[in-house]
Coordinates of C-alpha atoms in Angstrom, one line a residue:
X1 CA -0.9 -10.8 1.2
X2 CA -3.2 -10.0 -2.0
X3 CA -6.6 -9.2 -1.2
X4 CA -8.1 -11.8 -2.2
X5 CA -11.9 -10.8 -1.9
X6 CA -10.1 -9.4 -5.2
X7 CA -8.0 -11.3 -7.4
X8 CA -10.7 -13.8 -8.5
X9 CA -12.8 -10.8 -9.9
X10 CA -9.2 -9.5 -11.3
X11 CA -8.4 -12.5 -13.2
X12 CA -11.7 -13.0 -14.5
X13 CA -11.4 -9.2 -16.1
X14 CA -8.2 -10.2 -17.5
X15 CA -9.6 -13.3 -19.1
X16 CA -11.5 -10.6 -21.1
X17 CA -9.0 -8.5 -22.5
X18 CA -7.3 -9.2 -25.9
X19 CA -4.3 -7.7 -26.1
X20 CA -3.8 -8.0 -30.3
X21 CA -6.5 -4.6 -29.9
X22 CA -5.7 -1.2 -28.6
X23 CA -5.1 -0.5 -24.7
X24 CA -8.6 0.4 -23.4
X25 CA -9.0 4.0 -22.6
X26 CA -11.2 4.0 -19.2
X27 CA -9.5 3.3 -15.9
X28 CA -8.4 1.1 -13.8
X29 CA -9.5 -1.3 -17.3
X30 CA -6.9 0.2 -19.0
X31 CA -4.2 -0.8 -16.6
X32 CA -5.9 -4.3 -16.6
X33 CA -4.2 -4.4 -19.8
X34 CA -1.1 -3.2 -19.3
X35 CA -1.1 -5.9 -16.6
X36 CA -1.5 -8.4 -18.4
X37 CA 1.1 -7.5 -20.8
X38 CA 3.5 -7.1 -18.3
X39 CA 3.1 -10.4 -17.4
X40 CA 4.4 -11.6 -20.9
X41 CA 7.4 -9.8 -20.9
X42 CA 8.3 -11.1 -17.5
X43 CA 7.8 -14.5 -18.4
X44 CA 10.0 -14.2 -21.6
X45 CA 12.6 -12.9 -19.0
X46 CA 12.2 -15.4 -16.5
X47 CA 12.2 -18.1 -19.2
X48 CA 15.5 -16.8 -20.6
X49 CA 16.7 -16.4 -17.0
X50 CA 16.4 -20.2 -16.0
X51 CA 14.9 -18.8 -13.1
X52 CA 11.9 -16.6 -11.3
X53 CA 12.5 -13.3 -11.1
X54 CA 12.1 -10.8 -7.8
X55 CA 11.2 -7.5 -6.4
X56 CA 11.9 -5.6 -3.6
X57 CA 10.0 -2.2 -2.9
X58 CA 11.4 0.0 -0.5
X59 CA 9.4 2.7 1.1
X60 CA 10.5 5.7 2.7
X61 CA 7.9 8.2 5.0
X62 CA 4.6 8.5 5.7
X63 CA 1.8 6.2 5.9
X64 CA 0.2 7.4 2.5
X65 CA 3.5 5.7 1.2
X66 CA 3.4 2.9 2.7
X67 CA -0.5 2.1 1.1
X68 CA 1.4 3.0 -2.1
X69 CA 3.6 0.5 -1.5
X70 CA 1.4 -2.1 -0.9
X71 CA -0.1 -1.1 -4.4
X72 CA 3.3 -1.4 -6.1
X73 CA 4.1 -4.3 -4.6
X74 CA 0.7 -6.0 -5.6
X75 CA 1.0 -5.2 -9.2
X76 CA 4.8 -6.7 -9.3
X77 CA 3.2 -10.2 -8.2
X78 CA 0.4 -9.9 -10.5
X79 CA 2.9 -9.4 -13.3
X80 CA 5.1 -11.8 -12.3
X81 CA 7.8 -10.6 -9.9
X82 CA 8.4 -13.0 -6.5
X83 CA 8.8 -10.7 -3.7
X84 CA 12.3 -10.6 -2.6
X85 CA 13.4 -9.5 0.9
X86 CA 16.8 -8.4 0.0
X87 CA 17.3 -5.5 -3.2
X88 CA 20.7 -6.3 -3.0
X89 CA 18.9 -10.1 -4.8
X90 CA 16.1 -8.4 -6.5
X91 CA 15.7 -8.3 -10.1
X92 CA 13.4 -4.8 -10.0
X93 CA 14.4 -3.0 -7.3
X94 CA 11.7 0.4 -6.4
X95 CA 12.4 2.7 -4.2
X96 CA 8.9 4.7 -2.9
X97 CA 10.7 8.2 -1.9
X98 CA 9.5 11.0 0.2
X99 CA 10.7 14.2 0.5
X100 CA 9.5 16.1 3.7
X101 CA 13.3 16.7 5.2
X102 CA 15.8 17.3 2.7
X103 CA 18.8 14.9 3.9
X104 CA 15.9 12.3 2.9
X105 CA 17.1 12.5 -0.7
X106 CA 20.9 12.3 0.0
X107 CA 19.9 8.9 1.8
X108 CA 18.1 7.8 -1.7
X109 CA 20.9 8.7 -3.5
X110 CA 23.2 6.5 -1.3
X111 CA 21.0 3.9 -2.1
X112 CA 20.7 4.2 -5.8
X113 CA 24.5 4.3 -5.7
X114 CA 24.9 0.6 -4.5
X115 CA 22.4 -0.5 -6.9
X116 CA 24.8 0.2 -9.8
X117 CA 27.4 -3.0 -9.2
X118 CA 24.3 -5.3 -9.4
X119 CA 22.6 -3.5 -12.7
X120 CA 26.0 -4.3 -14.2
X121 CA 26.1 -7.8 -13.3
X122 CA 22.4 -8.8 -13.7
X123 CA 21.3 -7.9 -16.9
X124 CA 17.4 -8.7 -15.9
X125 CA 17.6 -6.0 -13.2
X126 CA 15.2 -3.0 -13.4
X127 CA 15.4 0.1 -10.8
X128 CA 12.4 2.2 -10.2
X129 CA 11.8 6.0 -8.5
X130 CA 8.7 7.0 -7.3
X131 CA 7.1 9.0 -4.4
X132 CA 7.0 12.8 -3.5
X133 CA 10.7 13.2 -4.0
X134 CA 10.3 12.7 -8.0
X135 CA 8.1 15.7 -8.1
X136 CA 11.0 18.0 -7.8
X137 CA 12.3 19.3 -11.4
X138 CA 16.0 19.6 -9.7
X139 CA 15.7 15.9 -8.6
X140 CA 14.8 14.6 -11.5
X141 CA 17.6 16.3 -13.7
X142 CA 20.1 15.2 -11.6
X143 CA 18.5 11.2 -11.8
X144 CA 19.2 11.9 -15.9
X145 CA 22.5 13.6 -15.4
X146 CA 24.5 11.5 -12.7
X147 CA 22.2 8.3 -12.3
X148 CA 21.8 7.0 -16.0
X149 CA 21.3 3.4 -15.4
X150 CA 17.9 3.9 -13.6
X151 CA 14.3 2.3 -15.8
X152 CA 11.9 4.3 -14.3
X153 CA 10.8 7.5 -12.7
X154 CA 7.1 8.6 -11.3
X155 CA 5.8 10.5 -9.4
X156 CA 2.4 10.6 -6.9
X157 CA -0.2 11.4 -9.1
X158 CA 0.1 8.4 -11.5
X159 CA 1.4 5.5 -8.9
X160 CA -1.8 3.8 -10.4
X161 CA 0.1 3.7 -14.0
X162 CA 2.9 1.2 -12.7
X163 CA 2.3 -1.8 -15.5
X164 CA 1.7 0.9 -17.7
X165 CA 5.4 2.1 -17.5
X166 CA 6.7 -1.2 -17.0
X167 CA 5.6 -2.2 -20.3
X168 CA 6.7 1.4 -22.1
X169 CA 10.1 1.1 -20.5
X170 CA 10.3 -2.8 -21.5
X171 CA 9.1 -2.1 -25.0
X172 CA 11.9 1.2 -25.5
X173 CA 15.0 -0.2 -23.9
X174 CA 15.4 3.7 -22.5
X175 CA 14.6 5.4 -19.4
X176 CA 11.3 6.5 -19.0
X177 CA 10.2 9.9 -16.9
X178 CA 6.2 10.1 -16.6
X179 CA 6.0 13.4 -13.9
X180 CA 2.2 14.7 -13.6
X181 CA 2.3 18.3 -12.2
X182 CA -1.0 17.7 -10.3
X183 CA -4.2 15.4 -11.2
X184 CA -7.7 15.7 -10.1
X185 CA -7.5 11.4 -10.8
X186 CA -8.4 8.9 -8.8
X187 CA -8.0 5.4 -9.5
X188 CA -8.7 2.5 -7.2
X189 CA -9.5 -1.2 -7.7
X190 CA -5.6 -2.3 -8.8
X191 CA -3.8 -5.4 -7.1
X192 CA -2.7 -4.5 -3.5
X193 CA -0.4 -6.7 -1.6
X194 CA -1.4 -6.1 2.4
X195 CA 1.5 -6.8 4.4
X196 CA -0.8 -7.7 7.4
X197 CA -3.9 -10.5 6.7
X198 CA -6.0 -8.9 9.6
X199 CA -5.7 -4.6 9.4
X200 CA -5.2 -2.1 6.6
X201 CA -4.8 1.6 5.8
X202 CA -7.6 2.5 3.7
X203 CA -6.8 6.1 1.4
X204 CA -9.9 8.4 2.1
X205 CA -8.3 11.4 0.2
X206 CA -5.4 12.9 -1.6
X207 CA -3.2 16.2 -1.4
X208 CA -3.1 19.1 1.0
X209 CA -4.9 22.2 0.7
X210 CA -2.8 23.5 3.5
X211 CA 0.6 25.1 2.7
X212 CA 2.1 25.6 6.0
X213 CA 5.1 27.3 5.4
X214 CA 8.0 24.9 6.1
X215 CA 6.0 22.0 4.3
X216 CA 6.7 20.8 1.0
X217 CA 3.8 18.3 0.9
X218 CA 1.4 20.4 -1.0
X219 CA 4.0 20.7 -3.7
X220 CA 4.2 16.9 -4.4
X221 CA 1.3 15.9 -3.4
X222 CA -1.1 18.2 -4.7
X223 CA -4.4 19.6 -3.9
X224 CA -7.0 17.8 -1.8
X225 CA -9.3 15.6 -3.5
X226 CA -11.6 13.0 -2.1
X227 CA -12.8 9.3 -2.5
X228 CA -16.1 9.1 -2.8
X229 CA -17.8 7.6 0.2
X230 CA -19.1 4.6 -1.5
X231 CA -16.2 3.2 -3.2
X232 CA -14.4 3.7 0.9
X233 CA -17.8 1.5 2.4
X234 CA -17.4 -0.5 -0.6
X235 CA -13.3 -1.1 0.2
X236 CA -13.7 -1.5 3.6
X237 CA -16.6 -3.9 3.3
X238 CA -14.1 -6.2 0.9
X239 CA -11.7 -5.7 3.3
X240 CA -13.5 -7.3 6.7
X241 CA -14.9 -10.0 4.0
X242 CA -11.3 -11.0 3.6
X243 CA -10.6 -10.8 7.4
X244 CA -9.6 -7.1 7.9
X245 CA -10.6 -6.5 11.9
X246 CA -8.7 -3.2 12.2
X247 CA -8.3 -0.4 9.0
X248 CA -6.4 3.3 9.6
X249 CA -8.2 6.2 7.3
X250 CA -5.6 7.6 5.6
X251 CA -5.1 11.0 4.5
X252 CA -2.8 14.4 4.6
X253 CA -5.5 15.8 6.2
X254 CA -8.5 13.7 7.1
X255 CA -10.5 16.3 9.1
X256 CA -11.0 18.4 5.6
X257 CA -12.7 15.3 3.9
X258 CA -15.5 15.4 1.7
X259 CA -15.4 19.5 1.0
X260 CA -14.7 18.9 -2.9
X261 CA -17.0 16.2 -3.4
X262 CA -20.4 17.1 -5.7
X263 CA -22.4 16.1 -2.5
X264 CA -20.4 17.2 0.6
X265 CA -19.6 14.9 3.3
X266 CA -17.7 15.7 6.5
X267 CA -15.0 13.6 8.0
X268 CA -17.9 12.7 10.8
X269 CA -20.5 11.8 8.9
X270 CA -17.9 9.5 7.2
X271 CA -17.1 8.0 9.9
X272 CA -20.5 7.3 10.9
X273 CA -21.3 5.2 8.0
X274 CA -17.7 3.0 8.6
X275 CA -19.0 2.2 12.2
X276 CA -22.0 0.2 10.9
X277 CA -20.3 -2.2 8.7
X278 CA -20.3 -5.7 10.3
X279 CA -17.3 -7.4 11.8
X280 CA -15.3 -3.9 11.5
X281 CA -14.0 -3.6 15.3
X282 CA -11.9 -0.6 15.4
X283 CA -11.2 2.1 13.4
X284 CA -8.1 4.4 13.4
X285 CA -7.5 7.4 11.6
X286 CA -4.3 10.3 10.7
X287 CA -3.3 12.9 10.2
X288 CA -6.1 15.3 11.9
X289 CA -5.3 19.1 11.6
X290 CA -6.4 21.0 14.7
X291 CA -7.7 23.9 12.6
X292 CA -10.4 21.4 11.3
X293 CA -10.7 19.4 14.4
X294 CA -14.8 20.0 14.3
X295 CA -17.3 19.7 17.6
X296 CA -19.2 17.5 14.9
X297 CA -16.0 14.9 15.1
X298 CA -15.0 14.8 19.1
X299 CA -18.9 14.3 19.5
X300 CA -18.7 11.3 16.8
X301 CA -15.4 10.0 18.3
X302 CA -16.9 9.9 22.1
X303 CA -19.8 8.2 21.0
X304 CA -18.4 6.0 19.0
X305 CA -17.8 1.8 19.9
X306 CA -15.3 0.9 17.1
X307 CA -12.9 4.6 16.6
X308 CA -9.5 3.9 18.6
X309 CA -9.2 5.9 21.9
X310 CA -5.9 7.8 20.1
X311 CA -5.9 10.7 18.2
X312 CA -2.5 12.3 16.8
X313 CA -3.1 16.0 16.9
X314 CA 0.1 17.8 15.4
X315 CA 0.7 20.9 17.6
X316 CA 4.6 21.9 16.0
X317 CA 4.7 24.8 18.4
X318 CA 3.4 26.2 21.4
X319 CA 3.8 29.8 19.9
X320 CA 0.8 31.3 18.6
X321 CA 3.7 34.1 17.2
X322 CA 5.0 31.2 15.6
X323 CA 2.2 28.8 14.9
X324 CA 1.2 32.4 12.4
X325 CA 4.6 32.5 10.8
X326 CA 4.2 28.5 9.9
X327 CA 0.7 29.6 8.5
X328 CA -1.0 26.8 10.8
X329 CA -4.7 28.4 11.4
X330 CA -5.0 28.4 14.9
X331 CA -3.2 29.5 18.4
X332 CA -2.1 27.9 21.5
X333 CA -5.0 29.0 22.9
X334 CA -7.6 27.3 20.9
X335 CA -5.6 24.0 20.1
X336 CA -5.5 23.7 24.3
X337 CA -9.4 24.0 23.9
X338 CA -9.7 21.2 21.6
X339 CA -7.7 19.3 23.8
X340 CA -9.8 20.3 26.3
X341 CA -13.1 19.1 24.6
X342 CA -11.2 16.2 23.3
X343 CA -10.9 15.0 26.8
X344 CA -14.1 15.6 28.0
X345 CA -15.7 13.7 25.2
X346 CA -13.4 10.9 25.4
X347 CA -11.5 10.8 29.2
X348 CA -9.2 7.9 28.2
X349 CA -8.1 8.9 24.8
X350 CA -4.6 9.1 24.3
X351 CA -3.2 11.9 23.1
X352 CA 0.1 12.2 20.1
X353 CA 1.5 14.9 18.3
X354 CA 4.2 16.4 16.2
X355 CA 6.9 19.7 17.5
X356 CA 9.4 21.4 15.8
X357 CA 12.0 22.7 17.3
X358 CA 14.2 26.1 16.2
X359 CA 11.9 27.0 13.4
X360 CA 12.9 30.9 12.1
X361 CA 12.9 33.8 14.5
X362 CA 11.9 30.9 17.4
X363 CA 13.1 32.5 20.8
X364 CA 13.7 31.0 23.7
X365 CA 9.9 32.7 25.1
X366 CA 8.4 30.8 22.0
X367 CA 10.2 27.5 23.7
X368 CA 8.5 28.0 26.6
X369 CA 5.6 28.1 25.1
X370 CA 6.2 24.9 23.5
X371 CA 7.0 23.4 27.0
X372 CA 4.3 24.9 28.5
X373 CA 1.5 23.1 26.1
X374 CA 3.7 19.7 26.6
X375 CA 3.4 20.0 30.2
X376 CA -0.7 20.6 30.3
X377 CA -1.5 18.4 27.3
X378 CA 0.8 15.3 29.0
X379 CA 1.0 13.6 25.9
X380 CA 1.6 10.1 25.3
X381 CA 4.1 10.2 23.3
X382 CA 5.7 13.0 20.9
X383 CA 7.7 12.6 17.3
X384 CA 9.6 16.0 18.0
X385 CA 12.0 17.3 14.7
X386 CA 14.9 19.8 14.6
X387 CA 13.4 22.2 12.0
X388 CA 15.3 21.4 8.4
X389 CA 15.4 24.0 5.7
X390 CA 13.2 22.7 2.5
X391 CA 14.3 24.4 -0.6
X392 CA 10.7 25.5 -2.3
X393 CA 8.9 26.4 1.0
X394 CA 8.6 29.8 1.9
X395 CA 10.2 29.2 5.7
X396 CA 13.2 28.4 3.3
X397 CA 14.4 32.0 3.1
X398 CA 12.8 33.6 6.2
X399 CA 15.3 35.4 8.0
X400 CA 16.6 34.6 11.3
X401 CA 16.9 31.0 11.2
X402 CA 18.3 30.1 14.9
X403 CA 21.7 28.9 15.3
X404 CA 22.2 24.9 15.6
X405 CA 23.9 24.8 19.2
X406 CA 20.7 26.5 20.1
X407 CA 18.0 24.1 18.5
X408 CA 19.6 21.4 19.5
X409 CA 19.8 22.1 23.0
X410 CA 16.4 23.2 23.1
X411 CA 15.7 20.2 21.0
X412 CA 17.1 18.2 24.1
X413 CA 15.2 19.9 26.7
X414 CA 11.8 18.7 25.0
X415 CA 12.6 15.5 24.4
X416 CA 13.7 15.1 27.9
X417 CA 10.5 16.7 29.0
X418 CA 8.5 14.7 26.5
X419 CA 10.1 11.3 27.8
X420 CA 9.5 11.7 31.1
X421 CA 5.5 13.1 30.7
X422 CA 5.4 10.0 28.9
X423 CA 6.3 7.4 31.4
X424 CA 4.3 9.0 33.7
X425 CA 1.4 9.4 31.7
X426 CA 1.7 5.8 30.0
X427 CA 2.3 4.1 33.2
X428 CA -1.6 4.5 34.6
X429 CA -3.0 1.2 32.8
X430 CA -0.7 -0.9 34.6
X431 CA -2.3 -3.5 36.6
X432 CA -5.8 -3.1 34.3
X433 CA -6.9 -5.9 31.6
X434 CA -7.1 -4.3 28.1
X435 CA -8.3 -5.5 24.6
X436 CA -4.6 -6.2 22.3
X437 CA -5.1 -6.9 18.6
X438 CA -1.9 -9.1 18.1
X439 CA 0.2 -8.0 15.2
X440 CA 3.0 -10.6 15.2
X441 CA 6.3 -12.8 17.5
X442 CA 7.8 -10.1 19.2
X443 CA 11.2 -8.4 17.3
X444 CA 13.4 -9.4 20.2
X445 CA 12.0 -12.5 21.9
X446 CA 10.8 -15.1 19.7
X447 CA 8.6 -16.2 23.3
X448 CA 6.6 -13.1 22.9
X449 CA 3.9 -11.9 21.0
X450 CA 3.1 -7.9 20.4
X451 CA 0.3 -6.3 20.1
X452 CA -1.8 -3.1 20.3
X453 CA -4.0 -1.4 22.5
X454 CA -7.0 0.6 21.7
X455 CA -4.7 3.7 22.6
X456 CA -1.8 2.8 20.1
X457 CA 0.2 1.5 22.9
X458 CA 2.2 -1.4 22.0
X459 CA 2.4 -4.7 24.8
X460 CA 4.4 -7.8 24.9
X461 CA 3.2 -11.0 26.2
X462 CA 4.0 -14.7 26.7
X463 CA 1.9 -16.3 23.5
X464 CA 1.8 -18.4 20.0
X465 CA 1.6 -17.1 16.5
X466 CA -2.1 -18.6 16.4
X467 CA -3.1 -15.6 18.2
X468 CA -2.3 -13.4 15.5
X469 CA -5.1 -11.2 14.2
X470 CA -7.1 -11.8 17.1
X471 CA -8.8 -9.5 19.7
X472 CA -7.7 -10.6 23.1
X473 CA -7.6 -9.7 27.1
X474 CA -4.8 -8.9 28.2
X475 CA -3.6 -8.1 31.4
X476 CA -0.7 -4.9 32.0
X477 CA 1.9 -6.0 34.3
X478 CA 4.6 -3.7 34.2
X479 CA 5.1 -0.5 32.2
X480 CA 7.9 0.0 30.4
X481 CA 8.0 3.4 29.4
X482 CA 6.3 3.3 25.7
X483 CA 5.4 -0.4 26.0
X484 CA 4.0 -2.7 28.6
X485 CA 4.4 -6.1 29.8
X486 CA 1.6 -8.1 30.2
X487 CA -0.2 -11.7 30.5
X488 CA -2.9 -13.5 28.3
X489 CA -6.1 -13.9 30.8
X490 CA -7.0 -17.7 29.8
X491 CA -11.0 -18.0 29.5

């Protein structure tokens, strides 16, 4: 849905601009403009079609990509564009790419691929490439070389340009590459399609300062920068005005926020200020880094009424050997203190993280290790990866890269471990009543509503689709490994 504390401002700002004089320099005016152009040239096409014309954005990755989306999405309506659940139907296709594993692209390609039929046959059809995997030089030459028939290709620094490039590639009939190296840019205030009426991810910063050496994020993402606190208060307020309960602080690194600002504001101190805006109820946040984890935080977050009793705390190895050689900033020993404190502060909190498994030179001591923090953190649940090469990071040509057979039996070893931590550990809410913020009708059983714990934990439950967006009691019947099973408590 479009935000619509929003679009009434929007279109009264469009109202103003006359497009027979030159595209306004400042931003987010200047894409105002480009806006409102676009939505000429998509009527003239409509008009000619005999028919509306759709989108369909595709998003691939994190959860910075999927705010993007939204973004992308929102400016396709606002010009114009119905959205359209199936690209195969679409008359301007995107594709939002990431870039973290390297068979990631192959997948994009695929997809590009079986675009090419319906380009030829729908001669209103535009295809679009954006996201972290367009900031690669070799990526991009092989898009002009082999994949001709694309529109248009961006990157992540210059999402916020979208009309903007619409309009150049409508008005050159060619291709059109717009690539930005890095930006120090930030540009907010542009239509945003939320694809749920009642929560929303909320961008606090950009980039990662962090270079851990398998990671490619730093490279496409650039370096940190942060929102100013005011314009975040000022989006989030907008947002509960328009009936936002829930919102998840997004960044690559939230625990480093604020250090580049002119005034300097930590992640807790931000956090402070979200808690008092009225009718906010909870708070969520990701990714934290441990080696920024701060006393100043896990004080904030056991204090706090409205931040979510989960915290995703990345660990990728149990090795402090190995945590060095991924350049990671802290050892097993001190991320099992901040688990540690983190419990203490908050007893109930449930605790995620990422592993890799088989990273280069990893024995099978340095898997102990691994096993050995799994087993005394009990986490809830874990998203555990077979290391992948990623041409441009320095683990890329380390020497000693362990053989597959190994990884993946290791690899199979944790996640059997992880698994059955996790149904133990998830299991101890059973029989308690719990506030769920309902998301939607279950996947599966059309009888059955889903929703979300405080912990992240998803439950199922006998319900009606009026209960969506609300903050109920619910009571845990039966655990089901990483779900549960519950009732609606009738008041």
């Amino acid at each position: 849905m479009i935000d619509n504390t929003k679009n009434e401002e929007f279109e009264t700002i469009l109202d103003t601009i006359d497009l027979s004089k030159p595209a306004p320099v400042d931003e987010p005016k200047r894409q105002y403009y480009f806006i409102k152009k676009a939505r000429g040239y998509v009527k003239q096409m409509s008009e000619k079609a005999g028919r509306p014309l759709f989108s369909h954005v595709t998003t691939f990755g994190c959860q910075m990509n999927a705010r993007d989306s939204e973004k992308l999405t929102g400016i396709l309506e606002q010009i114009g564009y119905r959205e359209e659940t199936e690209e195969e139907k679409a008359d301007f296709v995107i594709y939002n790419t990431c870039t973290v594993r390297e068979n990631a692209n192959q997948r994009v390609y695929g997809r590009i691929g079986q675009l090419k039929k319906g380009k030829k046959d729908n001669p209103y059809m535009l295809i679009g490439l954006c996201g972290c995997m367009m900031q690669e030089t070799e990526v991009v030459e092989k898009l002009k070389k082999s994949y001709r028939y694309i529109d248009l290709i961006f990157g992540t620094h210059n999402i916020y340009k979208f009309a903007e490039l619409i309009v150049t590639r409508l008005e050159s009939q060619g291709m059109v590459i717009d690539i930005w190296k890095d930006t120090d840019k930030i540009v907010e205030d542009l239509p945003s399609e939320r694809k749920y009426f009642f929560k929303s991810g909320v961008n606090i910063m950009f980039g990662c300062n962090n270079f851990c050496s398998y990671c490619i994020v730093p490279y496409v993402r650039g370096r940190e920068r942060s929102r100013n606190p005011q314009d975040i208060i000022r989006e989030i307020e907008a947002l509960v005005a328009d009936g936002v309960v829930e919102i998840m602080l997004l960044g690559q690194n939230v625990n480093s926020y604020g250090k580049n600002l002119k005034t300097p504001m930590s992640f807790a101190e931000l956090l402070q200020e979200i808690e008092k805006i009225e009718g906010l109820k909870r708070i969520r946040f990701m990714t934290s880094h441990p080696k920024d984890l701060s006393d100043e935080l896990i004080e904030v977050m056991g204090k706090s009424q409205k931040i979510c009793k989960h915290l995703h705390l990345p660990v990728q190895s149990g090795s402090s050997r190995i945590l060095k050689s991924m350049n990671r900033g802290y050892t097993k020993e001190h991320y099992l203190e901040l688990v540690d404190k983190i419990r203490t502060a908050v007893p109930d909190i449930s605790l995620t993280t990422d592993i890799i498994v088989g990273f280069p030179t990893e024995t099978e001591e340095d898997f102990q290790e691994t096993l050995d923090v799994v087993r005394k953190v009990r986490y809830d649940s874990a998203f555990t990866f077979i290391y992948s090469k990623r041409t441009g990071t320095p683990a890329a040509s380390m020497e000693k890269q362990v053989a597959d057979a190994v990884v993946k039996d290791r690899f199979n070893r944790l996640l059997q471990e992880v698994q059955k931590i996790s149904g133990e550990v998830c299991s101890v809410h059973t029989d308690t009543v719990q506030e769920i913020l309902v998301e939607g009708v279950n996947d599966h059983d059309s009888l059955l509503m889903t929703g979300r714990m405080s912990n992240n934990q998803l439950v199922h439950f006998p319900g009606d689709e009026s209960l969506i967006g609300k903050i109920i009691d619910v009571k845990l019947k039966e655990c089901k490994g990483f779900y549960y099973i519950g009732e609606l408590l009738k008041k």
